[in-house]
mmCIF file of C-alpha atoms in Angstrom:
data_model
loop_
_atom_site.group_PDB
_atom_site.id
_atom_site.type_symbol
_atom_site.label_atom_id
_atom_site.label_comp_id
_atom_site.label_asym_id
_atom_site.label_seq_id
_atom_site.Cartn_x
_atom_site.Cartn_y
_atom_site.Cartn_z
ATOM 1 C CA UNK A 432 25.432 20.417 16.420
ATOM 2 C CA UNK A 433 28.778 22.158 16.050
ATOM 3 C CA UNK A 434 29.701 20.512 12.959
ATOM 4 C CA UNK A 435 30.874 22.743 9.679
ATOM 5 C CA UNK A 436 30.905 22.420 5.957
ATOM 6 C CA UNK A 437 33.156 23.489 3.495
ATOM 7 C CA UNK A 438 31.968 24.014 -0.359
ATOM 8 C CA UNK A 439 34.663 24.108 -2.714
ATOM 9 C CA UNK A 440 33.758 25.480 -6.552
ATOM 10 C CA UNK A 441 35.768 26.937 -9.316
ATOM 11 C CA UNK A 442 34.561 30.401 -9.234
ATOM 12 C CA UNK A 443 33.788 33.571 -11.600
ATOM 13 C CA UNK A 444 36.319 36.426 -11.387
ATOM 14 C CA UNK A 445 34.204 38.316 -9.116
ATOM 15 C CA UNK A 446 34.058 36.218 -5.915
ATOM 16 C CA UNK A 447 37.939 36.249 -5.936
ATOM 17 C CA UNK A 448 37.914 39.971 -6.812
ATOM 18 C CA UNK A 449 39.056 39.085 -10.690
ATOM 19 C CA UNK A 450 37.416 41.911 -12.796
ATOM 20 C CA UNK A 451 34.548 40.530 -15.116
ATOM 21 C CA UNK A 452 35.003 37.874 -17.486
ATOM 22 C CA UNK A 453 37.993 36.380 -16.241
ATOM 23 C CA UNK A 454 38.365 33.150 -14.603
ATOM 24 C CA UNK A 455 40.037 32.550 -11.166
ATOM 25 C CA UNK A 456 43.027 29.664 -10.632
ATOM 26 C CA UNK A 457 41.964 28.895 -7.465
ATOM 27 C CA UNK A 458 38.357 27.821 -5.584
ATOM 28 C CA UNK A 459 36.300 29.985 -3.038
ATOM 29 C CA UNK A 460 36.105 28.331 0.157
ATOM 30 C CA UNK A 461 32.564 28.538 1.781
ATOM 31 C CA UNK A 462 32.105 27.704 5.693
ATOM 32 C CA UNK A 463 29.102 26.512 7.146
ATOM 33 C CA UNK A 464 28.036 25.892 10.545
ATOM 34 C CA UNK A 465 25.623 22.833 10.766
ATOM 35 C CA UNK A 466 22.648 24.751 12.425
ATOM 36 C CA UNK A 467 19.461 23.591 11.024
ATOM 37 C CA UNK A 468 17.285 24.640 10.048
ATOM 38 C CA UNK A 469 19.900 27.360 8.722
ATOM 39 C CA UNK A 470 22.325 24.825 7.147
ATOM 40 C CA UNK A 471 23.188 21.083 7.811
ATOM 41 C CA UNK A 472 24.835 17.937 6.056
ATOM 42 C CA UNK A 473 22.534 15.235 5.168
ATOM 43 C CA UNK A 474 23.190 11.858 6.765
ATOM 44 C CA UNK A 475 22.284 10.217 4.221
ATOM 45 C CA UNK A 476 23.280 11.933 1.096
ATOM 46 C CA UNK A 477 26.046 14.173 2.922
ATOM 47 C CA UNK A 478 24.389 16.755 0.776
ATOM 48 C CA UNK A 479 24.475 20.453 2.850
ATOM 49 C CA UNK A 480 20.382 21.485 2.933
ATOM 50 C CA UNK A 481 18.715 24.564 4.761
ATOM 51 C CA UNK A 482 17.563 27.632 4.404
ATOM 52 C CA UNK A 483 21.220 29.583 4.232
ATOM 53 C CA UNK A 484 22.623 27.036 2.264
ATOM 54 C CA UNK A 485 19.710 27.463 0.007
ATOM 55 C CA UNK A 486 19.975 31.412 -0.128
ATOM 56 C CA UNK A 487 23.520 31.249 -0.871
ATOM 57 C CA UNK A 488 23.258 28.788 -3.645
ATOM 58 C CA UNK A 489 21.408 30.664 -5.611
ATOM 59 C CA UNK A 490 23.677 33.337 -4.768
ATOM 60 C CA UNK A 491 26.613 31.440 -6.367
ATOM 61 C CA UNK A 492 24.161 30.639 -9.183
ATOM 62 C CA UNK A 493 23.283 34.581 -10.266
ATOM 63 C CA UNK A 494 27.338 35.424 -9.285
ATOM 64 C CA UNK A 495 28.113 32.236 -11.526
ATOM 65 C CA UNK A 496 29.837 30.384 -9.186
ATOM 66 C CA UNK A 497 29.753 26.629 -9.264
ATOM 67 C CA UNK A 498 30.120 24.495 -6.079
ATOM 68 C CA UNK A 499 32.030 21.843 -5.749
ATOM 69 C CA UNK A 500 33.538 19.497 -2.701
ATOM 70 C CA UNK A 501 32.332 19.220 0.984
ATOM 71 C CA UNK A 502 34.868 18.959 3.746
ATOM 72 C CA UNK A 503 33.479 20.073 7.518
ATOM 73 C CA UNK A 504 35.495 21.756 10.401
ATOM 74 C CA UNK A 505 34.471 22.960 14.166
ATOM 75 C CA UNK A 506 32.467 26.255 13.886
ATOM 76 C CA UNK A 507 35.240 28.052 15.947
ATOM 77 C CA UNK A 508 37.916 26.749 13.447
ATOM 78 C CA UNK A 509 36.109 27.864 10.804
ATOM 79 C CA UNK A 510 35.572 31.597 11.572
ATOM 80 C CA UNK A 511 39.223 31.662 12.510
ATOM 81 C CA UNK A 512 40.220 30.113 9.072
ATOM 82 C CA UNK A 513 37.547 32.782 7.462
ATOM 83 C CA UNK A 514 39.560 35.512 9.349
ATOM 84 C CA UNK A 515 42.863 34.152 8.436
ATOM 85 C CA UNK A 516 42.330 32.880 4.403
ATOM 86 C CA UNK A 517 41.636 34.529 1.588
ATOM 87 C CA UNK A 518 38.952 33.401 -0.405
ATOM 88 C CA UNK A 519 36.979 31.957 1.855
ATOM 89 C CA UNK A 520 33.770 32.931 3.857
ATOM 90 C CA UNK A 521 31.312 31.177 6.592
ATOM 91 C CA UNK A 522 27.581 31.473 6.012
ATOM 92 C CA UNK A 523 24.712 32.702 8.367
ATOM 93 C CA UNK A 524 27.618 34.695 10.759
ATOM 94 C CA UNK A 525 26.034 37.174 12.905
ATOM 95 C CA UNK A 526 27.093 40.304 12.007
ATOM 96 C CA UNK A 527 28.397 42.207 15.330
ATOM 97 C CA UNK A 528 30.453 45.039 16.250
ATOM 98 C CA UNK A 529 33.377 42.460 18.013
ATOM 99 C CA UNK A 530 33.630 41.096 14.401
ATOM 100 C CA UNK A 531 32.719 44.058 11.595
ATOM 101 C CA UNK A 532 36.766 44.932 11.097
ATOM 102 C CA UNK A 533 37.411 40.997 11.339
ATOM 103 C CA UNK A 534 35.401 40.349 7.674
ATOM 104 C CA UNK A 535 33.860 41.452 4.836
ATOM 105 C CA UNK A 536 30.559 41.018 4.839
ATOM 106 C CA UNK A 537 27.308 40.120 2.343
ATOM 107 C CA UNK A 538 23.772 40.352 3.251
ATOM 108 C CA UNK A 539 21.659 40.368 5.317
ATOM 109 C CA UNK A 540 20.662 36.777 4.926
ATOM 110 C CA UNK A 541 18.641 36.526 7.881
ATOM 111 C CA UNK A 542 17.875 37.754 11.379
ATOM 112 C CA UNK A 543 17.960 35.698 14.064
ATOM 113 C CA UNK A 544 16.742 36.643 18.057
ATOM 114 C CA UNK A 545 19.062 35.154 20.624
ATOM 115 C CA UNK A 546 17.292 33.941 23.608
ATOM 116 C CA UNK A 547 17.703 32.750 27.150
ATOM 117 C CA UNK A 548 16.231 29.117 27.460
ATOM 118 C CA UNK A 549 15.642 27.921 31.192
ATOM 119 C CA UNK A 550 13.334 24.585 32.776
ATOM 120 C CA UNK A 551 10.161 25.129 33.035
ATOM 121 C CA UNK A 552 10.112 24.475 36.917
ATOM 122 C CA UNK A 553 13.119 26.439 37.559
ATOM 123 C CA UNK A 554 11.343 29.376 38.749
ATOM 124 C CA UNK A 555 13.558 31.968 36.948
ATOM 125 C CA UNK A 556 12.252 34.634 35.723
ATOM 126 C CA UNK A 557 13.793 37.172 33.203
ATOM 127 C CA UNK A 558 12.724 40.876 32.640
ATOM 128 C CA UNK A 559 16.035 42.532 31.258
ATOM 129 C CA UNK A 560 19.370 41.130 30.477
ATOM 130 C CA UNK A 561 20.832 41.697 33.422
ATOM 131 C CA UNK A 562 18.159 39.909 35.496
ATOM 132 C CA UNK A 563 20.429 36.870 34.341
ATOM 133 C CA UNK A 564 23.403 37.806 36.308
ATOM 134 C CA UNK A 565 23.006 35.536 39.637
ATOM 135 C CA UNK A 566 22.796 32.617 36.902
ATOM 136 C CA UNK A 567 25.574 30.548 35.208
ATOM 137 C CA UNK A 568 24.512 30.328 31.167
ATOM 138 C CA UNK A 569 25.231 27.843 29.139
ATOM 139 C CA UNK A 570 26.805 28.459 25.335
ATOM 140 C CA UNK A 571 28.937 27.747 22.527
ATOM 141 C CA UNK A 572 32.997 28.565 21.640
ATOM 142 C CA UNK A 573 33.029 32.159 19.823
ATOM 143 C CA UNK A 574 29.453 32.696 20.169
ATOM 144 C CA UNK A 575 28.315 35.872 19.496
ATOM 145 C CA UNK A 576 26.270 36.349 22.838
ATOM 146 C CA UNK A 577 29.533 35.857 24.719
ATOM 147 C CA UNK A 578 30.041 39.546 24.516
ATOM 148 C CA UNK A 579 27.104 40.505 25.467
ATOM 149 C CA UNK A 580 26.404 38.266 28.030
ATOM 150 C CA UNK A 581 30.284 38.702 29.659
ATOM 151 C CA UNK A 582 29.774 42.959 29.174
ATOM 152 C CA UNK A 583 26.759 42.343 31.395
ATOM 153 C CA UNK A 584 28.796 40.299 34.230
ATOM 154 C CA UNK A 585 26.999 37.654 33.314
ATOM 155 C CA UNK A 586 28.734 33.925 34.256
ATOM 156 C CA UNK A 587 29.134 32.246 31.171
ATOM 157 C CA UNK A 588 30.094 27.925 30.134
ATOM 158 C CA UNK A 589 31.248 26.891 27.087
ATOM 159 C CA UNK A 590 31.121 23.897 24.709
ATOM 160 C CA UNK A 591 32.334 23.197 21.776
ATOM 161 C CA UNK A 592 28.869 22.345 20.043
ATOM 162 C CA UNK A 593 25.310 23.579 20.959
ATOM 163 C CA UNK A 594 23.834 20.092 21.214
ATOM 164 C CA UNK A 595 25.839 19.828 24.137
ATOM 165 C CA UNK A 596 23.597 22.606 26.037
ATOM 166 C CA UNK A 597 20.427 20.780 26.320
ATOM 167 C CA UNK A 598 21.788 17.499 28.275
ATOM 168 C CA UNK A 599 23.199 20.220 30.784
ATOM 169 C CA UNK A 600 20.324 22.171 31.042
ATOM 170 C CA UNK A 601 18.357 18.901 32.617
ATOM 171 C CA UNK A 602 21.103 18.140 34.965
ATOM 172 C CA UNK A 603 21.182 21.791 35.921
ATOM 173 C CA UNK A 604 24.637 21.796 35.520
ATOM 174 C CA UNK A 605 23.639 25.194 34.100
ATOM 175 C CA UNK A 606 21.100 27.389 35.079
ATOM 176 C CA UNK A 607 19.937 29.035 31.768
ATOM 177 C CA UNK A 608 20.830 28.328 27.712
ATOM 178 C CA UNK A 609 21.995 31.051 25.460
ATOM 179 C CA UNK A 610 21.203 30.225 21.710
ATOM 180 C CA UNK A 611 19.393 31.257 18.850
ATOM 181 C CA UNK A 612 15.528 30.985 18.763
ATOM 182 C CA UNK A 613 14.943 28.375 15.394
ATOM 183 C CA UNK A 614 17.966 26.552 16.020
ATOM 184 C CA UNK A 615 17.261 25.872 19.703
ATOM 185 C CA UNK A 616 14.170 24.866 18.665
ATOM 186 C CA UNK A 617 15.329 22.676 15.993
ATOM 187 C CA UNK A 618 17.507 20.842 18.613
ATOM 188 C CA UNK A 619 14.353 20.707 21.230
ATOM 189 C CA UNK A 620 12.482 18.981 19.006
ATOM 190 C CA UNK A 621 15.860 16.350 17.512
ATOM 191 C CA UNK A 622 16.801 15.371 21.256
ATOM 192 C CA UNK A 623 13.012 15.309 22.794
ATOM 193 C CA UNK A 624 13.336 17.852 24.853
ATOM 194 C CA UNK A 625 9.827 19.448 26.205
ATOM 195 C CA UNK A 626 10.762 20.765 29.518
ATOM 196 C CA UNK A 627 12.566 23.547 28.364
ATOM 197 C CA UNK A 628 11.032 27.131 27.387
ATOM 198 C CA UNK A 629 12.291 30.406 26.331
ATOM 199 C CA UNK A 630 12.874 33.000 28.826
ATOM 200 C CA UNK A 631 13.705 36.116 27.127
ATOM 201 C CA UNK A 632 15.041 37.504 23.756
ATOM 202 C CA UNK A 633 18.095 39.377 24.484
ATOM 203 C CA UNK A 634 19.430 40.186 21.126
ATOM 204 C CA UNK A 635 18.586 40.418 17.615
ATOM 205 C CA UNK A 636 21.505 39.706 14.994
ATOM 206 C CA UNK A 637 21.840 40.365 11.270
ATOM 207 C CA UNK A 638 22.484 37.601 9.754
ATOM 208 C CA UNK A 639 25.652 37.591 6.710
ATOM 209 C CA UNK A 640 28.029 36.116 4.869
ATOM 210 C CA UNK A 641 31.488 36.963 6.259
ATOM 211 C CA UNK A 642 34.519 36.831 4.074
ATOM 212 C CA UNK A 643 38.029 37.364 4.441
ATOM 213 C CA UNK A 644 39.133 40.697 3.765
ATOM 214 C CA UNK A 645 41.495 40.561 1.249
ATOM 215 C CA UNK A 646 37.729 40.727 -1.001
ATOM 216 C CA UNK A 647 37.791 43.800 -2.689
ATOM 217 C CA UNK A 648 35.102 46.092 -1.708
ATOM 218 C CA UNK A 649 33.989 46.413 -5.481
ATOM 219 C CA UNK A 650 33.176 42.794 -5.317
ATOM 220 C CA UNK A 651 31.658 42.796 -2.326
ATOM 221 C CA UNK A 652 29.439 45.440 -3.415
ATOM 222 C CA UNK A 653 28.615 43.470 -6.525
ATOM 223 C CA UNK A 654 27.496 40.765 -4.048
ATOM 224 C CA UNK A 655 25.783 42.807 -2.119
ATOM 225 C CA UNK A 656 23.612 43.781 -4.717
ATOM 226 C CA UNK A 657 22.416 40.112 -5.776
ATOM 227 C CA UNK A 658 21.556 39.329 -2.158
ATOM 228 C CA UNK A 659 19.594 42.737 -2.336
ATOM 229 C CA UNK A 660 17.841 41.931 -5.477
ATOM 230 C CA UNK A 661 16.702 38.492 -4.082
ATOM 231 C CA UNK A 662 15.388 40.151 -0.866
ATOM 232 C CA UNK A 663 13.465 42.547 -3.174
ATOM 233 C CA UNK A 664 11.983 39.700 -5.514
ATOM 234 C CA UNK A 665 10.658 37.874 -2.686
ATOM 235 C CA UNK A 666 13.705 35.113 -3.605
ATOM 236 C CA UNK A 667 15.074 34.764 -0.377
ATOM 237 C CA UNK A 668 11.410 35.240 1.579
ATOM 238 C CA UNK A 669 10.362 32.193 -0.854
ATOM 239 C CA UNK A 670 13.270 29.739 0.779
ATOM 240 C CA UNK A 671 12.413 30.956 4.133
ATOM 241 C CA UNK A 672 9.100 30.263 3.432
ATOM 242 C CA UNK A 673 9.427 26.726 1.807
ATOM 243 C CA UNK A 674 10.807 25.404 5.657
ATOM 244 C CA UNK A 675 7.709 27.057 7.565
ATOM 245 C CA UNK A 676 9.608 30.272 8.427
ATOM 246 C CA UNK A 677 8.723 33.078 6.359
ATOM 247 C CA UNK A 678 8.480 35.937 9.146
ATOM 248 C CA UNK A 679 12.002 35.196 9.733
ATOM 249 C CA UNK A 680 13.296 36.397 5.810
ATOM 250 C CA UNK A 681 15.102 40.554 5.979
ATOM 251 C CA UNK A 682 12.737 42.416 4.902
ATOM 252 C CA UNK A 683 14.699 45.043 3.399
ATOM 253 C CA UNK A 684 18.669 45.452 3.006
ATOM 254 C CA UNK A 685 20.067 47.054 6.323
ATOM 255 C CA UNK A 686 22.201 49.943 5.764
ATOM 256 C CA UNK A 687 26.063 49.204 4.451
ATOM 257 C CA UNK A 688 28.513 50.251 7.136
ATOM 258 C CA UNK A 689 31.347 52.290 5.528
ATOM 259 C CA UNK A 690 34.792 50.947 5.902
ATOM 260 C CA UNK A 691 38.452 51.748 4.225
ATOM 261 C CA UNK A 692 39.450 48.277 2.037
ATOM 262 C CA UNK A 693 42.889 46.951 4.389
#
């Protein structure tokens, strides 16, 4: 599932960095990678439901923002149109070092462990990261494990959606499947699959809001704080909780990384 959804909504002054009280001409642009049980679209309703979309609704809500229309792009398009547009930001975007000058950034809305998936009579067996290098690893366009996994000389093939993995994985036209634990399992369970098994964890990733940079760093401070106060009243453990995941909430803010405004 590689597709993405875009929330329009006319917006209080602070999400466009408008001082208080004043009222913005144009619409904040939110990106959001289909990746339940994070965020998806509704077949149905075509309604956007999970547990990010959730968290950042009620973000909007204490920020007084009010969300409009849904349009969806390709994950990859949409971090590049985050990097590239002002007012705009994509949801549940792992926060790494390859992207901290690239965005501005409010959170942490999550953690999430990246694993190595593998059959479950392939034989493989991981220890360390590195123990993956003889095998060719399946993942998706600008994922964030391609750095990690290509700084450790590890083979790497790419798709344009995660869904794709899976199929390849039982035809072994890959040896191993990089991807995020819930997710993963969230596609496991959608496509049937129950010959698959996780490996190793490799990585854990903070888990933000990225926005464009021309956000003033007052504003994203002011952000910062409501996603801070919801982590401290239990508001964000509460949505995490409500889809059978509550050991996966942030616990506590992580520390802000100091950066000059562009």
């Amino acid at each position: 599932m590689a597709a993405i959804v875009a929330l329009k909504g006319v917006l209080a002054a602070a999400l466009c960095g408008w001082s208080a009280g004043a009222h913005a001409a144009g619409a904040l642009t939110l990106y959001a990678l289909e990746w339940a049980p994070y965020s998806w679209k509704h077949p149905g309703s075509g309604k956007v439901a999970g547990i990010a979309s959730d968290i950042v609704d009620e973000l909007m809500r204490r920020a007084g923002v009010h969300a409009g229309a849904i349009d969806t792009v390709p994950w990859a398009r949409g971090l590049a149109l985050t990097a590239a547009t002002p007012d705009t930001c994509q949801i549940m975007v792992g926060r790494t070092a390859e992207r901290e000058q690239k965005f501005k950034w409010i959170g942490p809305i999550g953690h999430s462990r990246w694993m190595f998936f593998g059959l479950r009579d392939s034989n493989i067996r991981l220890r360390q990261l590195h123990d993956a290098r003889p095998y060719l690893v399946g993942t998706i366009i600008d994922d964030l494990s391609i750095p990690i996994l290509k700084g450790n000389h590890i083979r790497v093939a790419l798709v344009a959606a995660d869904h794709l993995n899976p199929p390849k994985l039982l035809r072994r036209r890959i040896d191993l499947w990089a991807s995020a634990e819930l997710p993963a399992t969230y596609l496991m369970r959608e496509q049937g699959v129950d010959k698959v098994e996780p490996l190793l964890t490799f990585a854990t990733i903070p888990m933000f809001v990225a926005c464009n940079n021309s956000m003033r760093d007052d504003e994203v401070a002011r952000l910062n704080g409501i996603v801070h106060a919801m982590i401290a009243d239990k508001s964000i453990e509460r949505i995490y909780h409500a889809y059978g995941f509550r050991d996966a909430a942030p616990g506590a803010p992580l520390p802000e990384r100091r950066r000059q405004s562009p």
